[in-house]
Coordinates of C-alpha atoms in Angstrom, one line a residue:
M23 CA -37.9 166.3 0.5
N24 CA -37.1 167.7 4.0
L25 CA -39.7 168.3 6.7
K26 CA -40.0 172.0 6.1
K27 CA -40.7 171.5 2.4
L28 CA -43.1 168.7 3.2
W29 CA -45.0 170.9 5.7
D30 CA -45.0 173.9 3.3
S31 CA -46.3 171.9 0.4
Y32 CA -49.0 169.8 2.3
Y33 CA -49.7 171.5 5.6
K34 CA -53.4 172.2 4.7
G35 CA -54.0 168.6 3.7
I36 CA -52.2 167.3 6.8
I37 CA -54.2 169.5 9.1
I38 CA -57.5 168.4 7.5
V39 CA -56.7 164.7 7.6
M40 CA -55.6 164.9 11.2
G41 CA -58.7 166.8 12.2
F42 CA -60.9 164.2 10.4
L43 CA -59.1 161.3 12.1
F44 CA -59.3 162.9 15.5
V45 CA -63.1 163.4 15.2
L46 CA -63.5 159.8 13.8
F47 CA -61.5 158.0 16.5
S48 CA -62.6 160.2 19.4
A49 CA -66.1 158.7 18.9
M50 CA -64.6 155.4 20.0
S51 CA -61.9 156.6 22.4
L52 CA -60.3 159.9 23.2
E53 CA -57.0 158.1 24.0
L54 CA -57.1 156.4 20.6
A55 CA -57.7 159.7 18.8
L56 CA -54.7 161.3 20.5
V57 CA -52.5 158.3 19.8
V58 CA -53.4 158.3 16.1
C59 CA -52.8 162.0 15.7
L60 CA -49.5 162.0 17.6
G61 CA -48.5 158.8 15.7
I62 CA -49.0 160.6 12.4
I63 CA -46.9 163.5 13.6
A64 CA -44.2 161.1 14.8
A65 CA -44.3 159.2 11.5
I66 CA -43.8 162.4 9.4
I67 CA -40.9 163.3 11.6
L68 CA -39.3 159.9 11.6
Y69 CA -39.9 159.2 7.9
H70 CA -36.6 160.8 6.8
N71 CA -34.8 159.5 9.9
I72 CA -36.3 156.1 10.2
K73 CA -33.0 154.3 10.8
Y74 CA -33.3 155.6 14.4
S75 CA -36.0 152.9 14.8
V76 CA -33.7 150.4 16.4
A77 CA -32.5 153.0 18.9
I78 CA -36.2 153.9 19.7
M79 CA -37.0 150.2 20.2
L80 CA -34.0 149.7 22.6
M81 CA -35.0 152.8 24.6
V82 CA -38.6 151.7 24.9
T83 CA -38.1 148.1 25.8
P84 CA -37.2 148.4 29.5
Y85 CA -40.6 150.1 30.1
V86 CA -42.9 147.9 28.1
N87 CA -44.6 146.7 31.3
T88 CA -45.5 150.2 32.5
K89 CA -49.2 151.2 32.4
I90 CA -49.0 153.5 29.4
L91 CA -47.2 151.0 27.1
Q92 CA -49.5 148.2 28.2
T93 CA -52.5 150.2 27.1
Q94 CA -54.8 148.4 24.7
I95 CA -55.9 151.4 22.7
I96 CA -58.1 149.6 20.1
P97 CA -61.2 148.2 21.9
G98 CA -61.7 144.5 21.3
I99 CA -58.3 143.9 19.7
P100 CA -55.7 142.5 22.3
V101 CA -52.7 144.5 21.0
K102 CA -50.7 146.8 23.3
L103 CA -49.5 150.2 22.5
Y104 CA -45.8 149.3 22.3
V105 CA -46.6 146.4 19.9
I106 CA -48.3 148.9 17.6
L107 CA -45.3 151.2 17.9
F108 CA -42.9 148.5 16.9
F109 CA -45.1 147.5 13.9
A110 CA -45.4 151.1 12.9
L111 CA -41.6 151.6 12.9
L112 CA -41.1 148.4 10.8
G113 CA -43.9 149.6 8.4
L114 CA -42.2 153.0 8.0
M115 CA -38.9 151.3 7.3
L116 CA -40.5 149.1 4.6
I117 CA -42.0 152.2 3.0
R118 CA -38.8 154.2 3.2
Y119 CA -36.2 151.7 2.0
R120 CA -35.9 148.8 -0.3
I121 CA -34.9 145.4 1.1
H122 CA -31.3 144.8 0.1
L123 CA -31.1 141.0 0.3
K124 CA -28.8 140.4 -2.6
T125 CA -26.2 137.8 -1.6
V126 CA -26.1 134.2 -0.2
F127 CA -24.6 135.8 2.9
D128 CA -27.8 137.8 3.5
M129 CA -30.2 135.0 2.8
K130 CA -28.2 132.6 5.0
Y131 CA -28.7 134.8 8.1
I132 CA -32.4 135.4 7.3
G133 CA -32.7 131.6 7.1
I134 CA -31.0 131.3 10.5
L135 CA -33.4 133.8 12.0
S136 CA -36.4 132.0 10.4
L137 CA -35.3 128.8 12.0
Y138 CA -35.1 130.4 15.4
I139 CA -38.6 131.9 15.0
L140 CA -40.0 128.6 13.7
V141 CA -39.1 126.7 16.9
F142 CA -40.8 129.5 18.9
I143 CA -44.0 129.4 16.9
I144 CA -44.3 125.6 17.2
A145 CA -43.9 125.9 21.0
V146 CA -46.6 128.5 21.3
I147 CA -49.0 126.6 19.0
K148 CA -48.5 123.5 21.2
S149 CA -49.4 125.5 24.3
V150 CA -53.0 125.8 23.1
D151 CA -53.5 122.2 24.5
Y152 CA -53.2 123.5 28.0
I153 CA -54.5 127.0 27.6
E154 CA -56.6 126.6 30.8
Y155 CA -53.5 126.1 32.9
I156 CA -51.9 129.2 31.4
S157 CA -55.1 131.2 32.1
I158 CA -54.9 130.1 35.7
A159 CA -51.2 131.0 36.0
W160 CA -51.7 134.5 34.5
S161 CA -55.1 135.0 36.2
D162 CA -56.7 135.6 32.9
N163 CA -59.5 133.9 30.9
L164 CA -57.5 133.5 27.7
S165 CA -59.0 132.6 24.3
V166 CA -56.9 131.2 21.6
L167 CA -56.8 134.6 19.9
R168 CA -55.6 136.3 23.1
L169 CA -53.1 133.5 23.7
M170 CA -51.6 134.1 20.2
S171 CA -51.6 137.8 20.6
N172 CA -49.9 137.8 24.1
F173 CA -47.6 134.8 23.7
L174 CA -46.8 134.8 20.0
I175 CA -47.3 138.2 18.3
T176 CA -46.2 140.3 21.3
P177 CA -42.9 138.5 21.9
L178 CA -42.1 138.4 18.1
V179 CA -41.9 142.2 17.9
N180 CA -38.7 141.9 19.9
I181 CA -37.1 140.3 16.8
F182 CA -37.9 143.4 14.7
P183 CA -34.6 145.2 15.5
V184 CA -32.3 142.4 14.2
L185 CA -34.7 141.8 11.3
M186 CA -34.5 145.5 10.3
I187 CA -30.7 145.4 10.7
L188 CA -30.4 142.5 8.3
L189 CA -32.9 143.9 5.8
F190 CA -32.2 147.6 5.7
Y191 CA -29.0 148.7 7.6
N192 CA -25.5 149.1 6.2
Y193 CA -22.1 149.1 7.7
E194 CA -22.2 152.9 7.9
D195 CA -25.3 152.7 10.1
K196 CA -23.5 150.8 12.9
H197 CA -23.1 154.0 14.9
L198 CA -26.9 154.4 15.0
I199 CA -27.2 151.1 16.7
I200 CA -24.3 151.7 19.1
D201 CA -25.6 155.2 20.0
G202 CA -29.0 153.6 20.6
F203 CA -27.5 151.2 23.1
I204 CA -25.7 154.0 24.9
M205 CA -28.8 156.2 25.0
A206 CA -31.0 153.3 26.2
L207 CA -28.7 152.4 29.1
L208 CA -28.1 156.1 30.0
V209 CA -31.9 156.7 30.3
L210 CA -32.4 153.4 32.1
S211 CA -29.6 154.2 34.6
L212 CA -31.0 157.7 35.2
A213 CA -34.5 156.2 35.8
I214 CA -33.1 153.6 38.3
I215 CA -31.0 156.1 40.2
F216 CA -33.9 158.6 40.3
V217 CA -36.2 156.0 41.9
Y218 CA -33.5 155.1 44.3
I219 CA -32.8 158.7 45.4
F220 CA -36.3 160.1 45.4
M221 CA -38.8 157.2 45.8
V222 CA -37.1 154.7 48.1
P223 CA -37.5 155.7 51.8
S224 CA -34.9 153.3 53.1
K225 CA -31.6 153.5 51.1
M226 CA -30.1 150.4 52.9
N227 CA -33.1 148.0 52.5
F228 CA -32.2 145.7 49.6
S229 CA -35.7 144.3 49.3
M230 CA -37.4 147.7 49.4
I231 CA -35.0 149.1 46.8
R232 CA -35.6 146.3 44.3
G233 CA -39.3 146.3 45.0
Q234 CA -39.8 150.0 44.4
I235 CA -37.7 150.0 41.3
G236 CA -39.7 147.1 40.0
V237 CA -43.0 148.8 40.8
V238 CA -42.1 152.0 39.0
L239 CA -40.4 150.5 35.9
G240 CA -42.6 147.4 35.7
L241 CA -39.8 144.9 35.7
H242 CA -38.1 142.8 38.4
G243 CA -34.6 143.9 39.4
N244 CA -33.1 140.8 37.8
D245 CA -34.9 141.5 34.6
L246 CA -33.6 145.1 34.5
A247 CA -30.1 143.7 35.3
N248 CA -30.3 141.7 32.0
F249 CA -30.0 144.9 30.0
Y250 CA -26.7 145.6 31.7
I251 CA -25.4 142.0 31.5
M252 CA -25.9 142.3 27.7
G253 CA -25.1 145.9 27.1
F254 CA -22.2 146.6 29.5
P255 CA -19.5 144.9 27.3
L256 CA -20.4 147.4 24.5
I257 CA -20.4 150.3 26.9
L258 CA -17.0 149.3 28.2
A259 CA -15.6 149.0 24.6
M260 CA -17.0 152.4 23.7
Y261 CA -15.7 153.9 26.9
I262 CA -12.2 152.7 26.0
N263 CA -12.5 153.9 22.4
S264 CA -14.3 157.2 22.8
K265 CA -13.9 160.5 24.5
N266 CA -17.6 161.3 24.2
R267 CA -19.0 162.7 27.5
F268 CA -22.3 160.8 27.1
V269 CA -20.4 157.5 26.8
Q270 CA -18.3 158.3 29.9
L271 CA -21.5 159.3 31.8
T272 CA -23.3 156.2 30.7
F273 CA -20.4 154.0 31.8
Y274 CA -20.3 155.3 35.4
L275 CA -24.1 155.6 35.8
S276 CA -24.5 152.1 34.5
L277 CA -22.1 150.8 37.2
F278 CA -24.0 152.5 39.9
A279 CA -27.3 151.3 38.6
I280 CA -26.0 147.7 38.5
A281 CA -24.9 148.1 42.1
I282 CA -28.3 149.1 43.4
L283 CA -30.2 146.5 41.4
F284 CA -28.5 143.9 43.7
S285 CA -28.3 141.2 41.0
R286 CA -25.5 138.9 42.0
T287 CA -25.4 137.5 38.4
A288 CA -24.9 141.0 37.1
Y289 CA -22.1 141.6 39.6
V290 CA -20.3 138.5 38.4
C291 CA -20.8 139.3 34.7
V292 CA -19.5 142.8 35.1
I293 CA -16.3 141.5 36.8
L294 CA -15.8 138.9 34.1
T295 CA -16.5 141.5 31.4
F296 CA -13.6 143.6 32.7
L297 CA -11.3 140.6 32.9
S298 CA -12.2 139.0 29.6
Y299 CA -12.1 142.3 27.7
G300 CA -8.6 143.1 29.1
V301 CA -7.2 139.7 28.3
L302 CA -8.9 138.9 24.9
R303 CA -8.4 142.4 23.5
G304 CA -4.7 141.6 23.2
K305 CA -3.5 144.8 24.8
I306 CA -4.0 146.7 28.0
D307 CA -3.5 150.4 27.3
I308 CA -3.3 153.2 29.8
K309 CA -7.0 154.1 29.5
Y310 CA -8.0 150.6 30.4
F311 CA -5.6 150.6 33.4
L312 CA -7.0 154.0 34.6
T313 CA -10.5 152.7 34.2
I314 CA -9.8 149.8 36.6
I315 CA -8.5 152.3 39.1
A316 CA -11.5 154.7 38.7
V317 CA -13.9 151.8 39.1
G318 CA -12.0 150.7 42.2
I319 CA -12.3 154.1 43.7
M320 CA -16.0 154.2 42.8
L321 CA -16.6 151.0 44.8
L322 CA -15.6 152.8 48.0
F323 CA -18.7 155.0 47.7
L324 CA -21.3 152.3 47.1
P325 CA -24.0 151.6 49.7
E326 CA -22.9 149.0 52.3
Q327 CA -25.8 146.7 51.3
V328 CA -24.2 146.2 47.9
Y329 CA -21.1 144.6 49.6
A330 CA -23.4 142.4 51.8
R331 CA -25.3 141.3 48.7
F332 CA -22.1 140.4 46.8
L333 CA -20.7 138.4 49.8
T334 CA -23.7 136.1 49.7
L335 CA -22.0 134.6 46.7
V336 CA -19.4 133.1 48.9
A337 CA -21.5 132.7 52.1
G338 CA -22.4 129.2 51.2
T339 CA -20.9 126.5 49.1
D340 CA -23.9 124.2 48.5
I341 CA -25.8 124.5 45.3
Q342 CA -29.1 125.3 47.0
T343 CA -27.5 128.5 48.6
L344 CA -25.7 129.5 45.5
S345 CA -28.8 129.1 43.3
A346 CA -30.9 131.1 45.8
G347 CA -33.2 128.1 46.3
R348 CA -33.7 127.3 42.7
S349 CA -32.1 123.9 42.7
G350 CA -34.3 122.3 45.3
D351 CA -37.4 124.4 44.9
I352 CA -37.6 124.5 41.1
W353 CA -35.1 122.5 39.1
L354 CA -35.0 119.1 40.8
P355 CA -38.8 118.4 40.9
L356 CA -39.1 119.5 37.3
W357 CA -36.1 117.4 36.3
W358 CA -37.4 114.2 37.8
E359 CA -40.7 114.8 36.1
W360 CA -39.1 115.5 32.8
I361 CA -37.0 112.3 32.7
R362 CA -40.3 110.3 33.2
H363 CA -41.8 111.8 30.1
P364 CA -42.1 109.5 27.0
L365 CA -39.4 109.9 24.3
S366 CA -41.7 112.0 22.0
I367 CA -42.1 114.7 24.6
K368 CA -38.4 114.6 25.4
L369 CA -37.7 115.2 21.7
F370 CA -40.2 117.8 20.8
G371 CA -41.3 119.4 24.1
I372 CA -44.7 120.2 25.6
G373 CA -45.1 123.8 24.5
R374 CA -44.4 127.3 25.6
Y375 CA -44.7 127.9 29.3
S376 CA -45.0 124.2 29.8
I377 CA -44.0 124.6 33.5
V378 CA -47.6 125.7 34.4
E379 CA -48.8 122.3 32.9
S380 CA -46.4 120.3 35.0
F381 CA -47.5 118.1 37.9
A382 CA -44.9 119.8 40.1
Y383 CA -46.3 123.3 39.5
R384 CA -50.0 122.3 39.7
N385 CA -49.5 120.5 43.0
G386 CA -47.3 123.1 44.7
L387 CA -44.1 121.0 44.6
I388 CA -42.1 124.0 43.3
L389 CA -42.2 127.8 43.8
N390 CA -45.0 129.7 42.1
V391 CA -43.0 130.8 39.0
E392 CA -43.9 130.8 35.3
H393 CA -40.5 129.8 34.0
P394 CA -37.8 127.4 35.3
H395 CA -35.2 130.1 36.0
N396 CA -32.8 128.3 33.7
M397 CA -33.0 129.1 30.0
Y398 CA -31.5 125.8 28.9
F399 CA -34.0 123.7 30.9
E400 CA -36.8 126.0 29.7
V401 CA -36.1 125.2 26.0
L402 CA -35.7 121.5 26.9
M403 CA -39.2 121.5 28.5
D404 CA -40.9 123.7 26.0
S405 CA -39.3 122.6 22.7
G406 CA -37.5 119.4 23.6
I407 CA -34.1 118.1 22.7
I408 CA -34.7 119.0 19.1
G409 CA -35.5 122.6 20.1
L410 CA -32.4 122.9 22.3
I411 CA -30.2 121.5 19.6
T412 CA -31.7 123.9 17.0
Y413 CA -31.2 126.9 19.2
A414 CA -27.6 125.8 20.1
F415 CA -26.9 125.6 16.3
V416 CA -28.5 129.0 15.6
F417 CA -26.5 130.9 18.2
A418 CA -23.3 128.9 17.8
Y419 CA -23.3 129.6 14.0
I420 CA -23.7 133.3 14.4
N421 CA -21.2 133.7 17.2
L422 CA -18.6 131.5 15.6
N423 CA -18.8 133.7 12.5
I424 CA -18.4 136.8 14.7
F425 CA -15.4 135.1 16.5
F426 CA -13.6 134.3 13.2
S427 CA -14.3 137.9 12.0
F428 CA -12.8 139.2 15.2
I429 CA -9.6 137.2 14.6
K430 CA -9.3 138.3 11.0
N431 CA -10.5 141.9 11.3
R432 CA -7.7 144.6 11.0
L433 CA -9.8 147.6 12.1
P434 CA -9.2 148.2 15.8
F435 CA -12.6 149.8 16.5
D436 CA -14.5 147.0 14.7
R437 CA -12.4 144.4 16.6
D438 CA -13.4 145.9 19.9
I439 CA -17.1 146.0 18.9
L440 CA -17.0 142.3 17.8
L441 CA -15.2 141.4 21.0
A442 CA -17.9 143.2 23.0
V443 CA -20.6 141.3 21.2
L444 CA -18.9 138.0 21.9
I445 CA -18.4 138.8 25.6
S446 CA -22.0 139.9 25.8
F447 CA -23.3 136.6 24.5
V448 CA -21.0 134.6 26.8
M449 CA -22.2 136.6 29.8
Y450 CA -25.8 135.9 28.7
L451 CA -25.1 132.2 28.5
L452 CA -23.6 132.3 32.0
A453 CA -26.6 134.3 33.3
G454 CA -28.9 131.8 31.7
M455 CA -28.0 129.3 34.3
S456 CA -30.2 131.2 36.8
G457 CA -32.9 132.7 34.6
R458 CA -33.4 134.6 31.3
T459 CA -34.7 132.9 28.1
F460 CA -33.7 131.8 24.6
F461 CA -37.1 132.6 23.3
P462 CA -38.1 136.0 21.8
S463 CA -38.8 138.4 24.7
T464 CA -38.0 141.9 26.0
I465 CA -35.0 140.2 27.6
T466 CA -33.5 139.0 24.3
I467 CA -34.1 142.1 22.2
H468 CA -30.8 143.7 23.2
E469 CA -28.8 140.5 22.6
W470 CA -30.3 139.9 19.1
T471 CA -29.6 143.6 18.3
L472 CA -25.9 143.1 19.2
L473 CA -25.7 140.0 17.1
G474 CA -27.2 142.0 14.2
L475 CA -24.5 144.6 14.8
G476 CA -21.9 141.8 14.6
I477 CA -23.3 140.6 11.3
L478 CA -23.2 144.1 9.8
I479 CA -19.4 144.2 10.5
I480 CA -18.9 140.7 9.1
R481 CA -20.8 141.7 5.9
Y482 CA -18.6 144.7 5.5
Q483 CA -15.4 142.7 6.2
R484 CA -16.3 140.1 3.6
F485 CA -17.1 142.8 1.0
T486 CA -13.7 144.5 1.6
D487 CA -11.8 141.2 1.6
N488 CA -13.5 140.2 -1.7
Y489 CA -12.8 143.6 -3.2
A490 CA -9.1 143.5 -2.2
H491 CA -8.9 140.0 -3.6
L492 CA -10.5 141.2 -6.9
K493 CA -8.0 144.1 -7.1
I494 CA -5.1 141.6 -6.7
E495 CA -6.5 139.4 -9.4
V496 CA -6.9 142.4 -11.8
S497 CA -3.4 143.6 -11.0
K498 CA -2.0 140.1 -11.8
N499 CA -3.9 139.9 -15.1
E500 CA -2.6 143.4 -16.1
K501 CA 1.0 142.4 -15.4
T502 CA 0.5 139.1 -17.4
N503 CA -0.9 141.0 -20.3

């Protein structure tokens, strides 16, 4: 049943129900009433196009810290608007489609994802022991309920895209995921450039530019750069493989947005992405060569401050300079404290955001930060050696499967997508030396979605290989008979 038939058949009932809900909820909150009614309209529209959910989630994620998406629309329940949106999209997907877990292959990856989530849940539960320190760090009087809502439920919604891909998406849906990535980075690039052109008074003041972008979009410049570190390899692969104008526009706008975010890690990752894609792809065609020339020309028109920021990478050779002060002002004090912990803590960790419980943090021996700015050390502190080994296994298993699929795959487009996924993850591992996180968060949603895309292609490749093998066996049997 299409939307027109649905409306023609049930429009009276829909209007009556929405009117009743508006009156009911407006008694509690006018904002809640509007959200409920608009949500019903959106649900009706999305019902027959619900596989756009992942694209919607990718597009929404960079703005989850803005005032509107942080709104708590149900009084007394500490759940933000964007969390409700993600749950609603997952709920519609469950209503619209049947779960297609049918093979050992499918169950295996669900098991891997469950293992990843389990480590995170244990870390959050353990953080209840020092809830008062977390409350002080976040300037909030947290109850156990609000701690679980803010630090467990809210981050876990960022796993929904990969969960939906594993449960409901097929190989034919891969373009919905790719288009979602492209549209998300296009909109984000336009937003960053808009702020830079119209809302930043000094176009050459690096601190002012990053500060204003962060204020408007609700994320620090380095956090915004994460979306490009993860997404740019896919944008490059699509640019090489497609003549679509939106892809081309996204490619160049993304490069300019990366430039004015002034993330040195992003600069390095983009350069390495170009190099690794050109080498590992196995061929350098004319379009790739022309792309390098076009990007080189584009560099001539960037603000002077971009070059100054990039040159700080080679301005000093000591680790303190290269790490922007992280080594001496965060890592070393925390490291010396960690090695003094008993074996049980080393093995299983202290709990999520354990940095705020540390002696170094509470006594001002490190910078006033809520994470160690090193995702490997963060897992080591929060979940211990066991947690770090578990996460290493989870990501190594998935990416090794993607790597072997890349080697065996005979479809050029799929090979390029798999290569982009691999490069993206390697760039994320590199960027993790100075920040990011392995735990579920708005930072990891794009990376997990890319891994889900890779798994889709692997699933299809295994199916076609098995089908081809079966045809060969049948053919042999026919000849024998």
